[in-house]
XYZ file of C-alpha atoms in Angstrom:
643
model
C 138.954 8.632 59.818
C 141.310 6.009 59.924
C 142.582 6.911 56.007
C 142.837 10.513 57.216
C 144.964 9.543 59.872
C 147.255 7.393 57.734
C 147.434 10.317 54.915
C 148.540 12.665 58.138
C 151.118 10.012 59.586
C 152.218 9.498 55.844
C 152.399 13.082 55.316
C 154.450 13.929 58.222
C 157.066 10.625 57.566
C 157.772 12.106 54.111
C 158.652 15.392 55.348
C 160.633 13.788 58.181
C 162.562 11.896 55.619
C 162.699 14.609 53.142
C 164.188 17.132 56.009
C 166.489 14.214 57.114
C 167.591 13.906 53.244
C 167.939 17.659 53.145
C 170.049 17.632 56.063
C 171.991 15.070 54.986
C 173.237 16.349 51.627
C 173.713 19.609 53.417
C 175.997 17.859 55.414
C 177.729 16.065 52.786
C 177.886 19.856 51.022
C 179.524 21.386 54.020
C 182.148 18.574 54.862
C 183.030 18.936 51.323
C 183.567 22.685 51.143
C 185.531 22.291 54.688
C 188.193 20.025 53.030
C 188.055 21.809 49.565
C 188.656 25.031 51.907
C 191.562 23.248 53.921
C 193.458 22.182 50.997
C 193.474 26.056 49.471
C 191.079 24.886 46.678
C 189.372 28.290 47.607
C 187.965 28.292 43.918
C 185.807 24.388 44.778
C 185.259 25.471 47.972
C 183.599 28.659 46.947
C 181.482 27.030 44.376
C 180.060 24.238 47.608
C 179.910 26.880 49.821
C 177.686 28.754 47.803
C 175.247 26.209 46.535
C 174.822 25.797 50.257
C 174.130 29.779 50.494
C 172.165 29.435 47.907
C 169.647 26.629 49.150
C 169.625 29.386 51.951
C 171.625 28.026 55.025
C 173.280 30.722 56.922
C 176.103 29.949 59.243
C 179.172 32.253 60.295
C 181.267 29.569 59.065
C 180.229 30.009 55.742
C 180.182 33.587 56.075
C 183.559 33.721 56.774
C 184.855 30.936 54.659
C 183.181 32.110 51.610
C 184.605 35.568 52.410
C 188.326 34.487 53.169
C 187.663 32.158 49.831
C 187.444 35.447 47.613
C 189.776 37.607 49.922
C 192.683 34.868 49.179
C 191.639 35.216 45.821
C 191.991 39.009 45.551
C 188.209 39.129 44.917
C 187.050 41.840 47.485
C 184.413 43.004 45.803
C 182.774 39.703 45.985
C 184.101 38.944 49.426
C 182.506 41.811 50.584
C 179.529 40.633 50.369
C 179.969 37.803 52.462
C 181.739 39.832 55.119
C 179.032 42.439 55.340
C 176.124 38.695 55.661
C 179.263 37.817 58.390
C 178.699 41.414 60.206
C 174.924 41.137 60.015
C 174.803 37.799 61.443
C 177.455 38.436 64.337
C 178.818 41.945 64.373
C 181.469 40.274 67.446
C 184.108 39.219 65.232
C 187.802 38.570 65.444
C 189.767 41.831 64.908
C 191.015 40.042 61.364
C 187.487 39.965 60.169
C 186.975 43.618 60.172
C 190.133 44.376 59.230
C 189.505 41.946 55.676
C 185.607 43.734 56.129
C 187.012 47.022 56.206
C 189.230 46.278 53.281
C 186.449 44.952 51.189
C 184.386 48.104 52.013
C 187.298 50.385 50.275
C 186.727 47.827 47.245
C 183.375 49.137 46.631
C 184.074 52.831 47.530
C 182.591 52.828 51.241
C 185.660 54.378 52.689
C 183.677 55.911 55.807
C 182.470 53.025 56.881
C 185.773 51.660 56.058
C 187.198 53.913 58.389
C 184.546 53.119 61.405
C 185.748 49.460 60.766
C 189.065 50.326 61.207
C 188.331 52.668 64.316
C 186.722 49.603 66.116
C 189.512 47.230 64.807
C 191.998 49.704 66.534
C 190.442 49.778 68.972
C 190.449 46.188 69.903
C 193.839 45.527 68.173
C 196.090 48.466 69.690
C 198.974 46.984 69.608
C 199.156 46.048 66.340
C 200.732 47.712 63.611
C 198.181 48.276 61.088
C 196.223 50.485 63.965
C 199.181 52.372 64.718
C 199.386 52.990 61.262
C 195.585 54.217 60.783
C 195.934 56.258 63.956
C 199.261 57.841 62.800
C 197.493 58.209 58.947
C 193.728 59.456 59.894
C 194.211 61.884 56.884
C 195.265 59.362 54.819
C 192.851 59.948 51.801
C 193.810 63.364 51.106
C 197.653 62.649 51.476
C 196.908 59.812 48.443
C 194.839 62.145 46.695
C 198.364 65.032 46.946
C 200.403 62.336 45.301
C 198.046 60.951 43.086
C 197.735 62.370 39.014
C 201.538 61.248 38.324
C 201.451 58.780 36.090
C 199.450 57.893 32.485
C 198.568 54.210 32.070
C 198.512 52.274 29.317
C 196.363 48.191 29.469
C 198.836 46.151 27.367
C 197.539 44.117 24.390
C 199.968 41.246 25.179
C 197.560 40.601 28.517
C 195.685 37.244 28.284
C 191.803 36.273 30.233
C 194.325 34.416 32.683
C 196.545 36.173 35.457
C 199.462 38.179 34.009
C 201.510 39.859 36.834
C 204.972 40.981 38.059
C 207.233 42.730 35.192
C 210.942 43.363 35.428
C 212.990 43.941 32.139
C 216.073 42.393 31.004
C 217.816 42.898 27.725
C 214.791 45.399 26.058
C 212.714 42.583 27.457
C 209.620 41.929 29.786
C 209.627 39.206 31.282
C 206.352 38.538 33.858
C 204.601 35.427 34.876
C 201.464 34.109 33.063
C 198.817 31.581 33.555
C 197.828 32.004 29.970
C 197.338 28.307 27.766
C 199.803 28.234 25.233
C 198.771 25.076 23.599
C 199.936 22.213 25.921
C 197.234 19.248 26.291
C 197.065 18.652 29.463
C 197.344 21.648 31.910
C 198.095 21.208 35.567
C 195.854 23.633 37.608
C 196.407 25.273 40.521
C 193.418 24.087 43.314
C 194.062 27.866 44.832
C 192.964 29.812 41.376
C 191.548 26.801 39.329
C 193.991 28.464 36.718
C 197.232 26.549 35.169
C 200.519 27.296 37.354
C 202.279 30.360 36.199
C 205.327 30.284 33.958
C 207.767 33.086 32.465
C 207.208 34.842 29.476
C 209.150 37.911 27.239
C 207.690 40.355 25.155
C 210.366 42.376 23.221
C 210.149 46.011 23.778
C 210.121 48.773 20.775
C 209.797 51.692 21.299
C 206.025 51.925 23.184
C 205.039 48.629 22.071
C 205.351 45.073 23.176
C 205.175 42.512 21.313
C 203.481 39.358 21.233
C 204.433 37.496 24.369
C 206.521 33.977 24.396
C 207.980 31.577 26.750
C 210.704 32.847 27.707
C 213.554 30.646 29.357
C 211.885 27.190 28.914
C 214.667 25.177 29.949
C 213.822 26.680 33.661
C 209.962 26.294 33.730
C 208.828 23.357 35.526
C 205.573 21.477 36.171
C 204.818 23.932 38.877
C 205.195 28.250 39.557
C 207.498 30.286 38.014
C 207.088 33.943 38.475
C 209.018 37.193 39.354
C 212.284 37.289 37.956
C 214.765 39.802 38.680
C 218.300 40.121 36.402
C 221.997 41.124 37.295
C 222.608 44.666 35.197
C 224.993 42.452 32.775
C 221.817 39.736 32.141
C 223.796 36.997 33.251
C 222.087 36.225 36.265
C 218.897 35.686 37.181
C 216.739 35.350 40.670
C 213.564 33.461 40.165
C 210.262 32.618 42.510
C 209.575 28.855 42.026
C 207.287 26.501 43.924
C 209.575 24.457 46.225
C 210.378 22.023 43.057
C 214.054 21.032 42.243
C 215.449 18.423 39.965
C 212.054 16.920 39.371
C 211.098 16.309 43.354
C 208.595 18.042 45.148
C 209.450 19.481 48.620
C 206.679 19.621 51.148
C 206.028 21.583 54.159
C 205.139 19.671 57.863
C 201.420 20.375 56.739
C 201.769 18.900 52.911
C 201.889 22.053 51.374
C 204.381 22.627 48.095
C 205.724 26.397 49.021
C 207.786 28.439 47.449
C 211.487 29.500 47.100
C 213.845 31.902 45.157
C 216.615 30.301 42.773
C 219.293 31.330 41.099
C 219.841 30.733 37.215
C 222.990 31.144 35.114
C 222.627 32.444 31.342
C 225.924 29.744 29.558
C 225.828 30.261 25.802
C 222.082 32.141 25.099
C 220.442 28.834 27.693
C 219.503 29.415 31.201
C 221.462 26.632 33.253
C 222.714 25.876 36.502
C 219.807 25.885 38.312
C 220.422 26.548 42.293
C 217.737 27.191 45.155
C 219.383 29.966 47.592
C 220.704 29.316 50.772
C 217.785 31.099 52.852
C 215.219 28.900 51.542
C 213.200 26.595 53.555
C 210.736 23.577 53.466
C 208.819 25.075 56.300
C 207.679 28.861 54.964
C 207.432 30.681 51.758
C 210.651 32.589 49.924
C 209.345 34.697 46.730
C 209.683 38.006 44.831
C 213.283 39.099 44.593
C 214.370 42.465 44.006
C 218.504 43.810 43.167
C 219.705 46.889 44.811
C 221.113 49.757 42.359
C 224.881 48.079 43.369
C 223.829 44.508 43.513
C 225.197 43.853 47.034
C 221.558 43.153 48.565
C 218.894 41.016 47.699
C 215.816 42.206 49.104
C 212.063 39.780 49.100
C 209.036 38.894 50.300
C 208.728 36.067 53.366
C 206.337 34.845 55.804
C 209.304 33.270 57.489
C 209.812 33.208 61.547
C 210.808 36.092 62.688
C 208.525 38.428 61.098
C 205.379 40.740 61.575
C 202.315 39.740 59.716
C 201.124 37.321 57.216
C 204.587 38.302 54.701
C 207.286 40.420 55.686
C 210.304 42.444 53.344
C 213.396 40.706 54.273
C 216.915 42.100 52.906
C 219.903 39.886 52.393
C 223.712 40.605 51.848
C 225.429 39.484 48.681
C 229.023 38.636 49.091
C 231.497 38.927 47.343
C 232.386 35.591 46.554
C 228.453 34.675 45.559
C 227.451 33.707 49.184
C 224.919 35.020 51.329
C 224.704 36.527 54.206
C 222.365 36.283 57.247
C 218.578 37.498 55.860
C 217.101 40.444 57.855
C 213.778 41.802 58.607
C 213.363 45.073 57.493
C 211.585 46.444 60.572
C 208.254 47.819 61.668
C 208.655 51.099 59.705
C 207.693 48.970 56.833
C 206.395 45.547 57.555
C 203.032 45.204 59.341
C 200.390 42.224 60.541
C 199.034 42.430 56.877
C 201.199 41.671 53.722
C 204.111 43.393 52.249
C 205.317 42.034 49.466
C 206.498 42.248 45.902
C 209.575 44.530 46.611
C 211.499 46.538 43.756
C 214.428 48.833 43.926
C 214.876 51.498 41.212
C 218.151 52.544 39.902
C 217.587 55.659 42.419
C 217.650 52.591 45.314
C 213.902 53.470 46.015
C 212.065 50.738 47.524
C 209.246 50.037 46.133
C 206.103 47.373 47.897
C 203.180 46.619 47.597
C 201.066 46.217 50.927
C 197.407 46.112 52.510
C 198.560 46.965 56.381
C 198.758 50.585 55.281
C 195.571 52.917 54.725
C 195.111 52.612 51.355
C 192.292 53.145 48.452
C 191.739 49.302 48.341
C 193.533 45.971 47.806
C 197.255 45.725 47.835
C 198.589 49.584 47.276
C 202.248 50.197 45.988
C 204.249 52.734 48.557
C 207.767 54.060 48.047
C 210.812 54.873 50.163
C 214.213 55.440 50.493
C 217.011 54.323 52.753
C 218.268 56.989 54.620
C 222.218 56.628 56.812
C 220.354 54.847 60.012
C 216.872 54.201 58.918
C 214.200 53.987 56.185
C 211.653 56.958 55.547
C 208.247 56.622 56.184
C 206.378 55.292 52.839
C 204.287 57.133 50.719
C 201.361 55.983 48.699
C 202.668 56.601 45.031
C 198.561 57.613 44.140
C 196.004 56.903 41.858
C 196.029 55.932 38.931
C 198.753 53.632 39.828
C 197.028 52.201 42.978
C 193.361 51.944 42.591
C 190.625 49.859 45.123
C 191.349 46.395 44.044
C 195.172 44.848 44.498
C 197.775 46.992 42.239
C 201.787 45.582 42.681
C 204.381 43.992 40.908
C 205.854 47.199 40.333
C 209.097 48.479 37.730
C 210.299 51.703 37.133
C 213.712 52.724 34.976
C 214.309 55.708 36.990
C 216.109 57.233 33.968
C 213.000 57.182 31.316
C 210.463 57.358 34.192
C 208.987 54.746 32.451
C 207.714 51.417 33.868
C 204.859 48.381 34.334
C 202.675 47.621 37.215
C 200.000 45.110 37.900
C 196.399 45.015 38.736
C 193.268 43.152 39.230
C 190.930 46.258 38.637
C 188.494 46.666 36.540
C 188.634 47.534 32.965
C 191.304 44.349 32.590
C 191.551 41.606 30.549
C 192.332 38.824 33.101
C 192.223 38.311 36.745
C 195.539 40.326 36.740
C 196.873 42.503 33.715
C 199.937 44.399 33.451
C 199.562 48.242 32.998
C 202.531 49.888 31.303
C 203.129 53.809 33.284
C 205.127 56.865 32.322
C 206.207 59.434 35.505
C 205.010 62.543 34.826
C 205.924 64.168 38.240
C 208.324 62.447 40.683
C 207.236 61.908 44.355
C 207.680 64.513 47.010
C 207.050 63.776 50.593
C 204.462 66.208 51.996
C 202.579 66.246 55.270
C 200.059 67.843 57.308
C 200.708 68.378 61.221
C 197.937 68.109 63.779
C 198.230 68.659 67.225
C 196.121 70.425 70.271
C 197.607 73.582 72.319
C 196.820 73.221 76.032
C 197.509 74.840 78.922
C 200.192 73.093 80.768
C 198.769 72.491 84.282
C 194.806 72.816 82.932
C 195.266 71.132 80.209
C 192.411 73.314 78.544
C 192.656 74.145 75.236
C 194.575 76.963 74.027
C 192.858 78.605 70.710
C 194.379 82.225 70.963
C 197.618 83.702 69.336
C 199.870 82.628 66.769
C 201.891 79.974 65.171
C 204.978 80.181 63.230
C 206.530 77.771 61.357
C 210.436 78.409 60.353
C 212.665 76.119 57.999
C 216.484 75.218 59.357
C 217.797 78.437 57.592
C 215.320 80.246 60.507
C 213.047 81.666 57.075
C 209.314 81.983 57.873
C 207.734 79.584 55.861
C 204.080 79.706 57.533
C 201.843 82.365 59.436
C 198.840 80.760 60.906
C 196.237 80.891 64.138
C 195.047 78.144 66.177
C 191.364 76.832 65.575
C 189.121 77.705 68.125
C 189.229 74.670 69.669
C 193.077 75.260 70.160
C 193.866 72.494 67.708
C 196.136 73.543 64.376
C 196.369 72.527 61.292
C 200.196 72.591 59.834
C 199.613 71.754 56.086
C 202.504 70.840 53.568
C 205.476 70.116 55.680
C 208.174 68.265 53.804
C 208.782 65.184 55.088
C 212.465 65.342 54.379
C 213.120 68.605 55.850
C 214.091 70.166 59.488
C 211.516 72.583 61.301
C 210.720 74.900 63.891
C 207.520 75.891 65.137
C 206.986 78.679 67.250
C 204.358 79.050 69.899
C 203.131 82.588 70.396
C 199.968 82.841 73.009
C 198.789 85.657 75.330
C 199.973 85.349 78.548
C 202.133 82.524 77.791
C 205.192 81.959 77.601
C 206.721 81.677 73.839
C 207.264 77.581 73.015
C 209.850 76.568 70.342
C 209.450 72.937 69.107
C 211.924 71.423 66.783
C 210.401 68.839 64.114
C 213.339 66.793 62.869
C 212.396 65.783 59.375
C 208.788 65.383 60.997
C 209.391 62.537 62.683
C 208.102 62.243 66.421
C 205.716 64.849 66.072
C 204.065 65.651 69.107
C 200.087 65.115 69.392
C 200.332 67.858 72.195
C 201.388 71.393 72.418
C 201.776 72.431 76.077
C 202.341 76.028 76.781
C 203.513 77.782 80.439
C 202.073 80.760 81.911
C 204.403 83.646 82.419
C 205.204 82.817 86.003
C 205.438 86.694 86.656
C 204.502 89.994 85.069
C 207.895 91.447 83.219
C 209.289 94.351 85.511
C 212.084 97.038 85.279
C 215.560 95.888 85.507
C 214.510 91.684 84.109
C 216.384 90.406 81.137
C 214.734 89.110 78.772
C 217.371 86.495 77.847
C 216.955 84.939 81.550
C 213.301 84.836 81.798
C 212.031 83.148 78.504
C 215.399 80.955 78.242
C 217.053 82.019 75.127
C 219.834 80.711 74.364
C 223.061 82.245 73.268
C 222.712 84.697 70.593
C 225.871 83.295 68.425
C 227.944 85.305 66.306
C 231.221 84.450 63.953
C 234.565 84.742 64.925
C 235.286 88.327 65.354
C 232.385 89.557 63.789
C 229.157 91.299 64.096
C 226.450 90.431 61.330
C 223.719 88.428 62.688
C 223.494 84.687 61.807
C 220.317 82.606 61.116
C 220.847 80.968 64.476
C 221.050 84.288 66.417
C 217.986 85.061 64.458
C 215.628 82.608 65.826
C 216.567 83.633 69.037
C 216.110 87.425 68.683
C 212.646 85.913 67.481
C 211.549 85.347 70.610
C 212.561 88.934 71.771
C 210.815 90.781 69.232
C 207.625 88.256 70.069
C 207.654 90.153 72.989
C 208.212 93.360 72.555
C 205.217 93.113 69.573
C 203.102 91.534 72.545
C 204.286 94.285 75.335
C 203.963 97.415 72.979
C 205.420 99.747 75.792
C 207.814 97.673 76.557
C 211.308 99.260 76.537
C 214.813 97.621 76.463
C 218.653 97.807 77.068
C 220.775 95.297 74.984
C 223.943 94.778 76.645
C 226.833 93.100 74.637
C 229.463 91.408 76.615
C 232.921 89.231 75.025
C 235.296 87.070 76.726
C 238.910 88.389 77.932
C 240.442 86.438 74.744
C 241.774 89.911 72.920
C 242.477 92.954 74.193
C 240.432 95.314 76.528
C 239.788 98.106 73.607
C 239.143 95.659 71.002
C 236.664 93.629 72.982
C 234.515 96.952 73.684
C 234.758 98.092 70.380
C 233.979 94.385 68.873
C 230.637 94.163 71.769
C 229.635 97.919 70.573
C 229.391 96.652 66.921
C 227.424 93.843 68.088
C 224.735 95.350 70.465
C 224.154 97.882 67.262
C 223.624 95.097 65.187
C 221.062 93.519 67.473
C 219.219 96.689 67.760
C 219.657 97.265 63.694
C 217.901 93.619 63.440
C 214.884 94.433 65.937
C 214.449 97.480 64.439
C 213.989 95.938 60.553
C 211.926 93.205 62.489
C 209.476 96.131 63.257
C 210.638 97.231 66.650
C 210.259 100.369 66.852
C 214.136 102.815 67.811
C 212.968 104.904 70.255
C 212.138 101.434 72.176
C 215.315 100.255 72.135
C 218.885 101.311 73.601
C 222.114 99.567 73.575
C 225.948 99.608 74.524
C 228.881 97.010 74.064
C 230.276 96.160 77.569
C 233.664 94.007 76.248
C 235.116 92.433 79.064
C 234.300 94.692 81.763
C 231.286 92.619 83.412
C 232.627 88.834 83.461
C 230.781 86.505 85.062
C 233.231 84.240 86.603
C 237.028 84.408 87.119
C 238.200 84.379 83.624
C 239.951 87.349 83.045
C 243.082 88.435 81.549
C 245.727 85.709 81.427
C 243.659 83.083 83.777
C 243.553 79.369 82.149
C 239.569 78.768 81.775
C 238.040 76.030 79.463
C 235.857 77.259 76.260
C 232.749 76.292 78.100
C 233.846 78.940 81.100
C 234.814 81.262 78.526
C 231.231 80.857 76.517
C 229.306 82.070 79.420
C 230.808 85.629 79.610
C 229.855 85.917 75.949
C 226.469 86.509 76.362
C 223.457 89.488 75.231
C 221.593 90.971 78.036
C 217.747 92.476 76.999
C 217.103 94.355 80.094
C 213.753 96.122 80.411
C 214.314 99.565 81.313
């Protein structure tokens, strides 16, 4: 008995001991992977963090450490599947988790319950920008899939197994950033990729083909990052991303970190030389990617710099004349979100080009497009598959002359962790949208799903005929986004609603339509009771413009929906010409009103009319009596009085 006992007590000490040993080197694994995490060695940390998975601990922290390990890394397939563990485990995450989650889930094709991520996230996160950009985008998909098809892509042979991003040509030359070996000894690695720090290398361009790849300005590369050049149009000058690393010192932020800044190079007889960090640069936060305007006079880049909206902002900065800078600015919500936007380009065209993962997109980083208008920019467009695909596509150039151009991805099918694509343009971009809205009732606010809906372009031209869905919600389907609207409102007993859509912007959610306060009697005009505005015609003339159009519109929408309905047009002028000429000028007039109705469909026999000159003013301005224009205005005026 006693031996038994001993075996027992010895039995249970060695799995004490062994569980205490377990837990120790568990420990020691997880303090490890913490530090390796909090330095940005994401690729150490992920290989501690998952020998711990792997021995089958399960923690959040590891869930979401191993996740954010291969999100930093651009790896979302991967970090999806620590994400979706995360979920499992604890589906009451930080908004930022299911945003990342959601992302991940495009990676691997799940854009549903991509979309149900980002419903929740919105939900929680209203206020930030990346919801108001799914709730303003919830047909997102099939706007990408319109502007998708437009480009063929070529993989490059010069690609290496490293990362090879970021193009921009100079002199029939790419130049792009590599982690490739070229032969040195001894490589310095960066802890964040475990690859070597990036320098700059050229591959001459003929024709289609690039050549084999070299170092390209090695008097500039340093110990550290060098990546995404951009070149004056005369090659003399060039605008480099460096790790913050100057005359052989290393600059440091408040939390040790090395980060990066833009410099300025000088090509002096065929060597790159005077070597100058810009102004706007700081210790403190990260300066990178810059891109030229068409004219040279801004500089625009990527920052995570106070000041801004998410984890890296566009910024734009003035070049002076006399080689300064000026003051750098944000460029606003309309493009910068909470997420990242970053690697700007601008195309001969000045169309900004950026890459960015706070927008709905198929995956990843997606490239978008947009142009500068006189007071703001327009909303961006996703330039498509196959450019942007579900893992991280940027680092985008186009020569807006050939339509030809380089791009770069992590998807796969590459060589490396990032390759560079080269693209031709088969079809240029064109803004196109689809309007959705509800029609209520004004005071019920019940839906509306009777009658009709016309859509006019600024020139007053039909340009759609459609009906409400039954649930008094409608559809408006390929609306240029750079164009001026009307849409007309047509319901039974309603009154007729006009909305203007000003290059679609603002568009309302909500439709609200009156009910005709009374039933239209003998002897009402028209004009008076559905608010019509002046019907406008030229100086001493009769012929009816597109402006007076869309306002006789509205009359024949009622006459079509009051088919016994009879009417009196009644012309009437100002006392600005003579008596005889006025009548015969408001004669001419009410016959072409009635000649318009009538090719609108209006039946003749519904219709009468007589020109009234100056004999019916509505206010004191007659003959010889000083009155201002606006006075005057208001005696030229059409009468549609229902007989």
């Amino acid at each position: 008995m006693r031996k038994y006992t001993s075996y027992i007590f010895g039995l249970l000490a060695y799995l004490l001991v062994g569980n205490l040993l377990a837990q120790a080197q568990h420990n020691v694994l997880a303090e490890k992977a913490a530090k390796q995490y909090e330095k940005l060695a994401y690729v150490d940390a992920i290989k501690t963090y998952e020998r711990l998975a792997e021995k089958g601990y399960k923690s959040e922290e590891l869930f979401q450490k191993l996740g954010n390990a291969y999100y930093f890394n651009a790896q979302l397939v991967k970090a999806n599947t620590f994400y979706a563990q995360l979920i499992a485990l604890n589906s009451n995450q930080e908004p930022e988790y299911l945003y990342r989650y959601a992302q991940t889930l495009k990676a691997v094709g799940d854009y549903v319950q991509s979309d149900e991520l980002m419903a929740q996230f919105t939900k929680n996160s209203s206020a930030d920008l990346r919801s108001k950009q799914f709730e303003n985008s919830k047909d997102y998909l099939a706007q990408i899939k319109e502007n998708s098809g437009r480009y063929d892509l070529t993989h490059l042979k010069i690609n290496s197994p490293y990362s090879d991003y970021g193009s921009t040509v100079s002199n029939s030359t790419l130049v792009f950033a590599s982690s490739r070996d070229t032969g040195s000894v001894f490589q310095r690695k960066h802890k964040w990729t475990n690859e070597s720090f990036t320098c700059l290398y050229g591959s001459k361009i003929e024709g289609d083909t690039c050549l084999d790849a070299l170092k390209f300005a090695t008097e500039i590369n340093s110990k550290f990052h060098e990546s995404s050049a951009v070149f004056s149009k005369d090659g003399q000058t060039m605008y480099f991303t460096r790790n913050n690393f100057n005359k052989g010192k290393k600059g440091k932020d408040a939390n040790r970190m090395t980060l990066l800044k833009i410099y300025r190079a000088q090509l002096v007889n065929g060597s790159w030389k005077n070597v100058t960090e810009l102004p706007f640069n700081s210790n403190e936060f990260n300066t990178a990617h810059p891109a030229l305007n068409a004219t040279e006079t801004m500089l625009y880049f990527a920052s995570d710099r106070p000041g801004g909206y998410g984890k890296s902002d566009l910024w734009q900065v003035e070049l002076l004349a006399d080689g300064n800078f000026g003051t750098p600015v944000n460029l606003g919500k309309s493009i910068n979100t909470e997420g990242r936007e970053t690697f700007p380009f601008v195309s001969k065209a000045n169309e900004l080009y950026f890459s960015t993962d706070g927008y709905p997109g198929l995956g990843g980083l997606d490239i978008y497009q947009t142009e500068l208008t006189a007071t703001s920019w327009k909303k961006p467009q996703n330039i498509g598959s196959p450019a942007n695909s579900t893992a991280d596509d940027f680092g985008f150039y186009i020569d807006s002359e050939t339509q030809k151009g380089f791009l770069t991805s992590n998807r796969e099918g590459g060589q490396g962790s990032d390759d560079i694509y080269a693209f031709i343009e088969t079809k240029k971009l064109s803004c196109t949208q689809t309007i959705k809205a509800a029609v209520v009732d004004k005071d019920s606010k019940k839906s509306i799903g009777q009658g009709s809906i016309t859509v006019l372009d600024d020139q007053f031209q039909v340009v759609q005929n459609l009906s409400p869905n039954a649930d008094g919600t409608i559809d408006i389907k390929g609306i240029s986004c750079d164009k001026n609207y009307f849409i007309r409102l047509v319901s039974p007993d309603y009154q007729t609603k006009e909305i203007a859509l000003v290059k679609s912007t603002d568009v309302p959610a909500v439709y609200e339509l009156e009910l005709n306060q009374k039933p239209i009697a003998k002897g009402d005009d028209l004009a008076k009771l559905i608010g019509i505005k002046m019907v406008y015609f030229d100086l001493d003339k009769w012929n009816i413009r597109p402006d007076a159009a869309y306002e006789l519109e509205k009359i024949a929408s009622i006459l079509e929906e009051n088919p016994t309905l009879k009417i009196d047009v009644r012309a009437h002028t100002d006392s600005r010409q003579t008596a005889a000429y006025n009548a015969k000028l408001s004669e001419r007039r009410a016959q072409s009103i009635m000649a318009w109705l009538v090719q609108r469909g209006i039946a003749a026999n519904r219709l009468s009319g007589r020109g009234y000159g100056e004999s019916q003013l509505t206010n004191r301005c007659s003959d010889d009596v000083p009155c201002s224009d606006d006075e005057h205005q208001a005696n030229r005026r059409s009468e549609f009085v229902v007989e």
